[in-house]
Amino acid sequence: MGKWAKYARKHQKERENNEDFKDWLTSSSENKGDGTDMAYCKVCDCKLRPHLQDLKLHTIRNKHVENIKRMKLAAVTKPIDSHFKPGPSKPTGMELKVVELRLAAHVAVHSSLSTADHLASLLASTFPESKVASGVTLGRTKCTALVSKVLGPTFREMLLEDIGEQPYSLIVDESTDISCEKELGVVVRYFSKRANDFLTRFLGLISITDASATGMFNELKSFLESCNLDLKRCVGIGTDGASVMCGRNHSLYSLMRDENPKLILAKCTCHSLHLACSEATAALPANIEFLVRECYNWFSCSPKRREQYRRIYSAINDCDPLKLISIANTRWLSVAAAVNRIIDQWSELRLHFGLVQNTERCYTARLLHEMFEEEKNHLYLLFAQPIIMEFDKVKRLFQSENPDPVKLFEDLELLVKSMLLRVALKEHAFPTAEWEKHLLHVRACNFGTVFLDALHNSTLSEEEKDQMLVRCRGYLVSCVKSLLKRLPSNLELFENFKFLRPCYVRDASFSTFHKVISMVTAPCSTSILESEYVSLQAMHSSLALSDNVSEFWRAVAKATNSVGEALFPNLSAMVFALLCLPASNAAVERVFSLVTVTKTDHRNKLTVRNLEMILHVRCGLKEYFGCCNNFKPSERFLEKFNSAVMYEV
């Protein structure tokens, strides 16, 4: 036995609280459970004599120091699984419905319904970690049901709620789609209290088998009844000039007028301008239109010819030429842009056809070369260009979304008067006068400075110049005749819209004003209307006046008394009804353009019902959300998202 063996010591518990030992010191009996009472180092996993000196020596040993460092590092280092956020919980059924509705809206606007078969699986494989993407189940059948039974009908309901009991006007036209189905497009124009503006919106697409006046009337009447729109609240109907639409004796308009005697006919002015300009072209040589049409056709299907012309044009101008424009039969006055483009590139085109007439060995090339070499053809185009541009300018005003109706028909009158002043004596240049008996001499007519200067500098003989001037005057006379013949028969009605202007309201008598608004059904007695009109004249100066008629009357409708009641509810309602009248057929033509884009050669099996709902989705998203990116389905969309509604036969 050693000298100090008999002095055996036990582990002292209080030493575990010592600053030097507290992180690692414990009793071996507590840690190992072996019944001994020695000191124990937790980080080195070893027993120690419970002598204070031994414990101090252990703290400075290299092994112990390294183990202490590892222990402290492990204490501040988080477990590896703590660096990852817990995965998203399984999406709820409502969240998946919102996603699928948004995807269906995107498909309806930007692609065909069959792409839905691949869209859901593409999202799931692209975002495998997303619970939402993997939970989406959207095939073509389900996507079609969402569009035709949920999205489309809901947007249609929102439109009909916005119309409410307001007066409205219809714009209708008939067309045949790519699958040879006849359809009647219906667009509604009304005052929206929600938007505080006059809106022109797509209402529906009606499949018709009988394109007669009676057949279309019966289908349209049934359609309006399904929309809960009273035909007697219809203020006007906008159509093209077809006799089946607006004929005097038996037409869609005459049958509707039998049900609603105050129905106003608004013939499409854009159609009239286009037909008037086209009809007058017969006064010019036929080869002018041939040149414009065939010049485009020469390049339209040949990259080689376009490249040859591009090289010639670039060598002269150091830039590439603008593409020539075709004369489209379905686009009003498309000849205006086509003529401008040819005049701008006349010299280059003449050079091109001069070079290719021999290399192409084509009769059309030789013919076009001869036409470009003919000085008269260039002069005729220079003469016709400003005339066609005037027609096109007014046409663009009429086909705009929400023009001022008063200024619109003033612009039309200005076109007629300016055309008359070109060929008739000033004192007789009026549509009602016998202007044809007071035509100016050909040398005194206003044919345009550019044309007259070019004619003066030309190499034509005086006799040829006189013959050309006679034909040009004949063109102008024909333009005026066609315009006057095709102007709306109720043009005086629209001319009276000027009495709705603020300046006339301030000074005109009620009897004059009443003649204008009496064209629509009054919601109250004449005495109440007169009382409101007198009050309006009294407070005229306090209203925020605007030269725009619709803006002025919107301000009138907002005027209230001390308790917040509208001051002029009946007066403003009648004016709003008049301002609902359409200016042209452009809105329904845009609908048929959408039909052409949607129902293509590869999608020719689309039913009229599905096609109509797709158009409702497109127009509804644009009106309420701007784009499918901003679409957030509300509760009314989600309520219809169920099997009972979606797959109802």
PDB file of C-alpha atoms in Angstrom, residues 332-519:
ATOM      1  CA  TRP A 332     -62.828  49.515 -94.173  1.00  0.00           C
ATOM      2  CA  LEU A 333     -60.826  51.881 -96.371  1.00  0.00           C
ATOM      3  CA  SER A 334     -57.685  49.758 -96.183  1.00  0.00           C
ATOM      4  CA  VAL A 335     -56.805  51.234 -99.583  1.00  0.00           C
ATOM      5  CA  ALA A 336     -55.739  54.463 -97.825  1.00  0.00           C
ATOM      6  CA  ALA A 337     -52.669  52.918 -96.181  1.00  0.00           C
ATOM      7  CA  ALA A 338     -51.880  50.901 -99.326  1.00  0.00           C
ATOM      8  CA  VAL A 339     -51.871  54.025-101.539  1.00  0.00           C
ATOM      9  CA  ASN A 340     -49.674  55.922 -99.062  1.00  0.00           C
ATOM     10  CA  ARG A 341     -47.083  53.154 -99.010  1.00  0.00           C
ATOM     11  CA  ILE A 342     -46.896  52.922-102.824  1.00  0.00           C
ATOM     12  CA  ILE A 343     -46.576  56.695-103.280  1.00  0.00           C
ATOM     13  CA  ASP A 344     -43.765  56.802-100.702  1.00  0.00           C
ATOM     14  CA  GLN A 345     -41.843  54.075-102.579  1.00  0.00           C
ATOM     15  CA  TRP A 346     -42.830  54.965-106.147  1.00  0.00           C
ATOM     16  CA  SER A 347     -39.321  55.540-107.533  1.00  0.00           C
ATOM     17  CA  GLU A 348     -37.887  52.392-105.965  1.00  0.00           C
ATOM     18  CA  LEU A 349     -40.798  50.248-107.154  1.00  0.00           C
ATOM     19  CA  ARG A 350     -40.514  51.637-110.673  1.00  0.00           C
ATOM     20  CA  LEU A 351     -36.814  50.768-110.738  1.00  0.00           C
ATOM     21  CA  HIS A 352     -37.465  47.278-109.362  1.00  0.00           C
ATOM     22  CA  PHE A 353     -40.099  46.366-111.953  1.00  0.00           C
ATOM     23  CA  GLY A 354     -37.910  47.845-114.673  1.00  0.00           C
ATOM     24  CA  LEU A 355     -35.191  45.355-113.712  1.00  0.00           C
ATOM     25  CA  VAL A 356     -37.359  42.277-113.210  1.00  0.00           C
ATOM     26  CA  GLN A 357     -39.586  42.617-116.284  1.00  0.00           C
ATOM     27  CA  ASN A 358     -37.080  40.651-118.363  1.00  0.00           C
ATOM     28  CA  THR A 359     -35.624  38.301-115.745  1.00  0.00           C
ATOM     29  CA  GLU A 360     -38.990  37.114-114.448  1.00  0.00           C
ATOM     30  CA  ARG A 361     -40.505  36.593-117.919  1.00  0.00           C
ATOM     31  CA  CYS A 362     -43.877  37.272-116.338  1.00  0.00           C
ATOM     32  CA  TYR A 363     -46.746  39.185-117.903  1.00  0.00           C
ATOM     33  CA  THR A 364     -47.697  40.754-114.563  1.00  0.00           C
ATOM     34  CA  ALA A 365     -44.163  42.096-114.137  1.00  0.00           C
ATOM     35  CA  ARG A 366     -44.234  43.722-117.589  1.00  0.00           C
ATOM     36  CA  LEU A 367     -47.694  45.108-116.922  1.00  0.00           C
ATOM     37  CA  LEU A 368     -46.673  46.605-113.576  1.00  0.00           C
ATOM     38  CA  HIS A 369     -43.527  48.038-115.157  1.00  0.00           C
ATOM     39  CA  GLU A 370     -45.619  49.774-117.817  1.00  0.00           C
ATOM     40  CA  MET A 371     -47.969  51.142-115.163  1.00  0.00           C
ATOM     41  CA  PHE A 372     -45.133  52.527-113.060  1.00  0.00           C
ATOM     42  CA  GLU A 373     -43.642  54.125-116.161  1.00  0.00           C
ATOM     43  CA  GLU A 374     -47.000  55.717-117.008  1.00  0.00           C
ATOM     44  CA  GLU A 375     -46.928  59.236-115.576  1.00  0.00           C
ATOM     45  CA  LYS A 376     -50.711  59.462-115.341  1.00  0.00           C
ATOM     46  CA  ASN A 377     -50.925  56.633-112.824  1.00  0.00           C
ATOM     47  CA  HIS A 378     -48.666  58.443-110.389  1.00  0.00           C
ATOM     48  CA  LEU A 379     -50.675  61.631-110.840  1.00  0.00           C
ATOM     49  CA  TYR A 380     -53.978  59.856-110.213  1.00  0.00           C
ATOM     50  CA  LEU A 381     -52.616  58.388-106.983  1.00  0.00           C
ATOM     51  CA  LEU A 382     -51.343  61.810-105.878  1.00  0.00           C
ATOM     52  CA  PHE A 383     -54.815  63.197-106.504  1.00  0.00           C
ATOM     53  CA  ALA A 384     -56.703  60.390-104.741  1.00  0.00           C
ATOM     54  CA  GLN A 385     -54.395  60.180-101.727  1.00  0.00           C
ATOM     55  CA  PRO A 386     -55.671  63.222 -99.727  1.00  0.00           C
ATOM     56  CA  ILE A 387     -59.312  62.420-100.581  1.00  0.00           C
ATOM     57  CA  ILE A 388     -59.034  58.840 -99.356  1.00  0.00           C
ATOM     58  CA  MET A 389     -57.149  60.043 -96.275  1.00  0.00           C
ATOM     59  CA  GLU A 390     -60.014  62.393 -95.379  1.00  0.00           C
ATOM     60  CA  PHE A 391     -62.476  59.520 -95.604  1.00  0.00           C
ATOM     61  CA  ASP A 392     -60.168  57.301 -93.565  1.00  0.00           C
ATOM     62  CA  LYS A 393     -59.720  59.967 -90.884  1.00  0.00           C
ATOM     63  CA  VAL A 394     -63.474  60.326 -90.333  1.00  0.00           C
ATOM     64  CA  LYS A 395     -63.890  56.547 -90.452  1.00  0.00           C
ATOM     65  CA  ARG A 396     -61.357  56.145 -87.643  1.00  0.00           C
ATOM     66  CA  LEU A 397     -63.290  58.631 -85.521  1.00  0.00           C
ATOM     67  CA  PHE A 398     -66.510  56.673 -85.942  1.00  0.00           C
ATOM     68  CA  GLN A 399     -64.935  53.345 -85.087  1.00  0.00           C
ATOM     69  CA  SER A 400     -63.269  54.641 -81.898  1.00  0.00           C
ATOM     70  CA  GLU A 401     -64.426  53.242 -78.551  1.00  0.00           C
ATOM     71  CA  ASN A 402     -66.200  56.201 -76.938  1.00  0.00           C
ATOM     72  CA  PRO A 403     -66.290  59.331 -79.132  1.00  0.00           C
ATOM     73  CA  ASP A 404     -68.215  62.519 -78.455  1.00  0.00           C
ATOM     74  CA  PRO A 405     -71.402  61.982 -80.529  1.00  0.00           C
ATOM     75  CA  VAL A 406     -71.951  65.687 -81.179  1.00  0.00           C
ATOM     76  CA  LYS A 407     -68.438  66.287 -82.508  1.00  0.00           C
ATOM     77  CA  LEU A 408     -68.611  63.021 -84.393  1.00  0.00           C
ATOM     78  CA  PHE A 409     -71.479  64.065 -86.637  1.00  0.00           C
ATOM     79  CA  GLU A 410     -69.999  67.551 -86.944  1.00  0.00           C
ATOM     80  CA  ASP A 411     -66.904  65.872 -88.389  1.00  0.00           C
ATOM     81  CA  LEU A 412     -69.118  63.975 -90.832  1.00  0.00           C
ATOM     82  CA  GLU A 413     -70.841  67.191 -91.920  1.00  0.00           C
ATOM     83  CA  LEU A 414     -67.445  68.832 -92.283  1.00  0.00           C
ATOM     84  CA  LEU A 415     -66.325  66.034 -94.617  1.00  0.00           C
ATOM     85  CA  VAL A 416     -69.406  66.499 -96.815  1.00  0.00           C
ATOM     86  CA  LYS A 417     -69.005  70.285 -96.941  1.00  0.00           C
ATOM     87  CA  SER A 418     -65.275  70.104 -97.673  1.00  0.00           C
ATOM     88  CA  MET A 419     -65.939  67.712-100.558  1.00  0.00           C
ATOM     89  CA  LEU A 420     -68.645  70.045-101.901  1.00  0.00           C
ATOM     90  CA  LEU A 421     -66.340  73.057-101.708  1.00  0.00           C
ATOM     91  CA  ARG A 422     -63.829  71.251-103.913  1.00  0.00           C
ATOM     92  CA  VAL A 423     -66.225  71.031-106.881  1.00  0.00           C
ATOM     93  CA  ALA A 424     -69.168  73.433-106.348  1.00  0.00           C
ATOM     94  CA  LEU A 425     -69.575  77.183-106.051  1.00  0.00           C
ATOM     95  CA  LYS A 426     -69.246  78.339-102.464  1.00  0.00           C
ATOM     96  CA  GLU A 427     -72.761  79.792-102.240  1.00  0.00           C
ATOM     97  CA  HIS A 428     -74.248  76.494-103.449  1.00  0.00           C
ATOM     98  CA  ALA A 429     -71.976  74.078-101.582  1.00  0.00           C
ATOM     99  CA  PHE A 430     -74.717  72.663 -99.348  1.00  0.00           C
ATOM    100  CA  PRO A 431     -76.151  69.122 -99.310  1.00  0.00           C
ATOM    101  CA  THR A 432     -79.717  70.371 -99.704  1.00  0.00           C
ATOM    102  CA  ALA A 433     -79.054  72.804-102.563  1.00  0.00           C
ATOM    103  CA  GLU A 434     -78.872  71.967-106.258  1.00  0.00           C
ATOM    104  CA  TRP A 435     -75.118  71.865-106.112  1.00  0.00           C
ATOM    105  CA  GLU A 436     -74.751  69.710-109.259  1.00  0.00           C
ATOM    106  CA  LYS A 437     -76.018  72.601-111.385  1.00  0.00           C
ATOM    107  CA  HIS A 438     -73.303  74.889-110.025  1.00  0.00           C
ATOM    108  CA  LEU A 439     -70.126  72.896-110.506  1.00  0.00           C
ATOM    109  CA  LEU A 440     -66.827  74.715-110.814  1.00  0.00           C
ATOM    110  CA  HIS A 441     -64.831  74.649-114.032  1.00  0.00           C
ATOM    111  CA  VAL A 442     -62.233  71.880-114.039  1.00  0.00           C
ATOM    112  CA  ARG A 443     -59.466  74.470-113.842  1.00  0.00           C
ATOM    113  CA  ALA A 444     -61.116  76.059-110.780  1.00  0.00           C
ATOM    114  CA  CYS A 445     -61.732  72.890-108.758  1.00  0.00           C
ATOM    115  CA  ASN A 446     -59.633  72.209-105.695  1.00  0.00           C
ATOM    116  CA  PHE A 447     -57.699  69.059-106.572  1.00  0.00           C
ATOM    117  CA  GLY A 448     -54.898  69.587-104.062  1.00  0.00           C
ATOM    118  CA  THR A 449     -51.659  71.539-104.359  1.00  0.00           C
ATOM    119  CA  VAL A 450     -49.392  68.486-104.550  1.00  0.00           C
ATOM    120  CA  PHE A 451     -51.353  67.021-107.450  1.00  0.00           C
ATOM    121  CA  LEU A 452     -51.634  70.323-109.338  1.00  0.00           C
ATOM    122  CA  ASP A 453     -47.908  71.029-108.979  1.00  0.00           C
ATOM    123  CA  ALA A 454     -47.051  67.540-110.209  1.00  0.00           C
ATOM    124  CA  LEU A 455     -49.499  67.928-113.102  1.00  0.00           C
ATOM    125  CA  HIS A 456     -47.996  71.291-114.043  1.00  0.00           C
ATOM    126  CA  ASN A 457     -44.464  69.821-114.073  1.00  0.00           C
ATOM    127  CA  SER A 458     -45.488  66.695-115.989  1.00  0.00           C
ATOM    128  CA  THR A 459     -44.773  66.024-119.658  1.00  0.00           C
ATOM    129  CA  LEU A 460     -48.455  65.547-120.516  1.00  0.00           C
ATOM    130  CA  SER A 461     -50.028  67.640-123.231  1.00  0.00           C
ATOM    131  CA  GLU A 462     -52.636  70.253-122.326  1.00  0.00           C
ATOM    132  CA  GLU A 463     -55.348  68.073-123.789  1.00  0.00           C
ATOM    133  CA  GLU A 464     -54.276  65.138-121.641  1.00  0.00           C
ATOM    134  CA  LYS A 465     -54.163  67.382-118.591  1.00  0.00           C
ATOM    135  CA  ASP A 466     -57.711  68.584-119.233  1.00  0.00           C
ATOM    136  CA  GLN A 467     -58.924  65.023-119.665  1.00  0.00           C
ATOM    137  CA  MET A 468     -57.307  64.063-116.381  1.00  0.00           C
ATOM    138  CA  LEU A 469     -58.880  67.027-114.579  1.00  0.00           C
ATOM    139  CA  VAL A 470     -62.307  66.076-115.916  1.00  0.00           C
ATOM    140  CA  ARG A 471     -61.926  62.539-114.576  1.00  0.00           C
ATOM    141  CA  CYS A 472     -60.721  63.851-111.228  1.00  0.00           C
ATOM    142  CA  ARG A 473     -63.717  66.159-110.974  1.00  0.00           C
ATOM    143  CA  GLY A 474     -65.939  63.218-111.841  1.00  0.00           C
ATOM    144  CA  TYR A 475     -64.368  61.314-108.947  1.00  0.00           C
ATOM    145  CA  LEU A 476     -65.115  64.161-106.520  1.00  0.00           C
ATOM    146  CA  VAL A 477     -68.697  64.507-107.775  1.00  0.00           C
ATOM    147  CA  SER A 478     -69.196  60.764-107.407  1.00  0.00           C
ATOM    148  CA  CYS A 479     -67.806  60.911-103.856  1.00  0.00           C
ATOM    149  CA  VAL A 480     -70.286  63.623-102.883  1.00  0.00           C
ATOM    150  CA  LYS A 481     -73.220  61.800-104.494  1.00  0.00           C
ATOM    151  CA  SER A 482     -72.344  58.537-102.774  1.00  0.00           C
ATOM    152  CA  LEU A 483     -71.904  60.292 -99.445  1.00  0.00           C
ATOM    153  CA  LEU A 484     -75.251  62.066 -99.631  1.00  0.00           C
ATOM    154  CA  LYS A 485     -76.968  58.866-100.754  1.00  0.00           C
ATOM    155  CA  ARG A 486     -75.493  56.805 -97.935  1.00  0.00           C
ATOM    156  CA  LEU A 487     -75.719  59.284 -95.081  1.00  0.00           C
ATOM    157  CA  PRO A 488     -78.028  58.099 -92.295  1.00  0.00           C
ATOM    158  CA  SER A 489     -81.645  58.822 -93.186  1.00  0.00           C
ATOM    159  CA  ASN A 490     -82.129  60.134 -89.663  1.00  0.00           C
ATOM    160  CA  LEU A 491     -79.047  62.361 -89.788  1.00  0.00           C
ATOM    161  CA  GLU A 492     -81.156  65.302 -88.602  1.00  0.00           C
ATOM    162  CA  LEU A 493     -81.797  63.346 -85.417  1.00  0.00           C
ATOM    163  CA  PHE A 494     -78.078  63.147 -84.691  1.00  0.00           C
ATOM    164  CA  GLU A 495     -77.546  66.755 -85.724  1.00  0.00           C
ATOM    165  CA  ASN A 496     -79.961  67.773 -82.958  1.00  0.00           C
ATOM    166  CA  PHE A 497     -77.555  66.269 -80.436  1.00  0.00           C
ATOM    167  CA  LYS A 498     -75.859  69.666 -80.449  1.00  0.00           C
ATOM    168  CA  PHE A 499     -78.653  70.883 -78.132  1.00  0.00           C
ATOM    169  CA  LEU A 500     -77.188  68.599 -75.454  1.00  0.00           C
ATOM    170  CA  ARG A 501     -74.060  70.745 -75.311  1.00  0.00           C
ATOM    171  CA  PRO A 502     -73.564  72.989 -72.253  1.00  0.00           C
ATOM    172  CA  CYS A 503     -73.660  76.174 -74.326  1.00  0.00           C
ATOM    173  CA  TYR A 504     -77.071  75.246 -75.784  1.00  0.00           C
ATOM    174  CA  VAL A 505     -78.469  74.015 -72.467  1.00  0.00           C
ATOM    175  CA  ARG A 506     -77.712  77.402 -70.952  1.00  0.00           C
ATOM    176  CA  ASP A 507     -79.633  79.399 -73.569  1.00  0.00           C
ATOM    177  CA  ALA A 508     -82.051  77.108 -75.434  1.00  0.00           C
ATOM    178  CA  SER A 509     -85.714  76.914 -74.485  1.00  0.00           C
ATOM    179  CA  PHE A 510     -87.165  73.748 -73.013  1.00  0.00           C
ATOM    180  CA  SER A 511     -89.325  73.160 -76.091  1.00  0.00           C
ATOM    181  CA  THR A 512     -86.197  72.968 -78.273  1.00  0.00           C
ATOM    182  CA  PHE A 513     -84.461  70.678 -75.811  1.00  0.00           C
ATOM    183  CA  HIS A 514     -87.567  68.525 -75.418  1.00  0.00           C
ATOM    184  CA  LYS A 515     -87.671  67.797 -79.159  1.00  0.00           C
ATOM    185  CA  VAL A 516     -84.326  66.070 -78.787  1.00  0.00           C
ATOM    186  CA  ILE A 517     -84.972  63.988 -75.672  1.00  0.00           C
ATOM    187  CA  SER A 518     -88.537  63.082 -76.675  1.00  0.00           C
ATOM    188  CA  MET A 519     -87.076  60.502 -79.052  1.00  0.00           C
TER     189      MET A 519
END
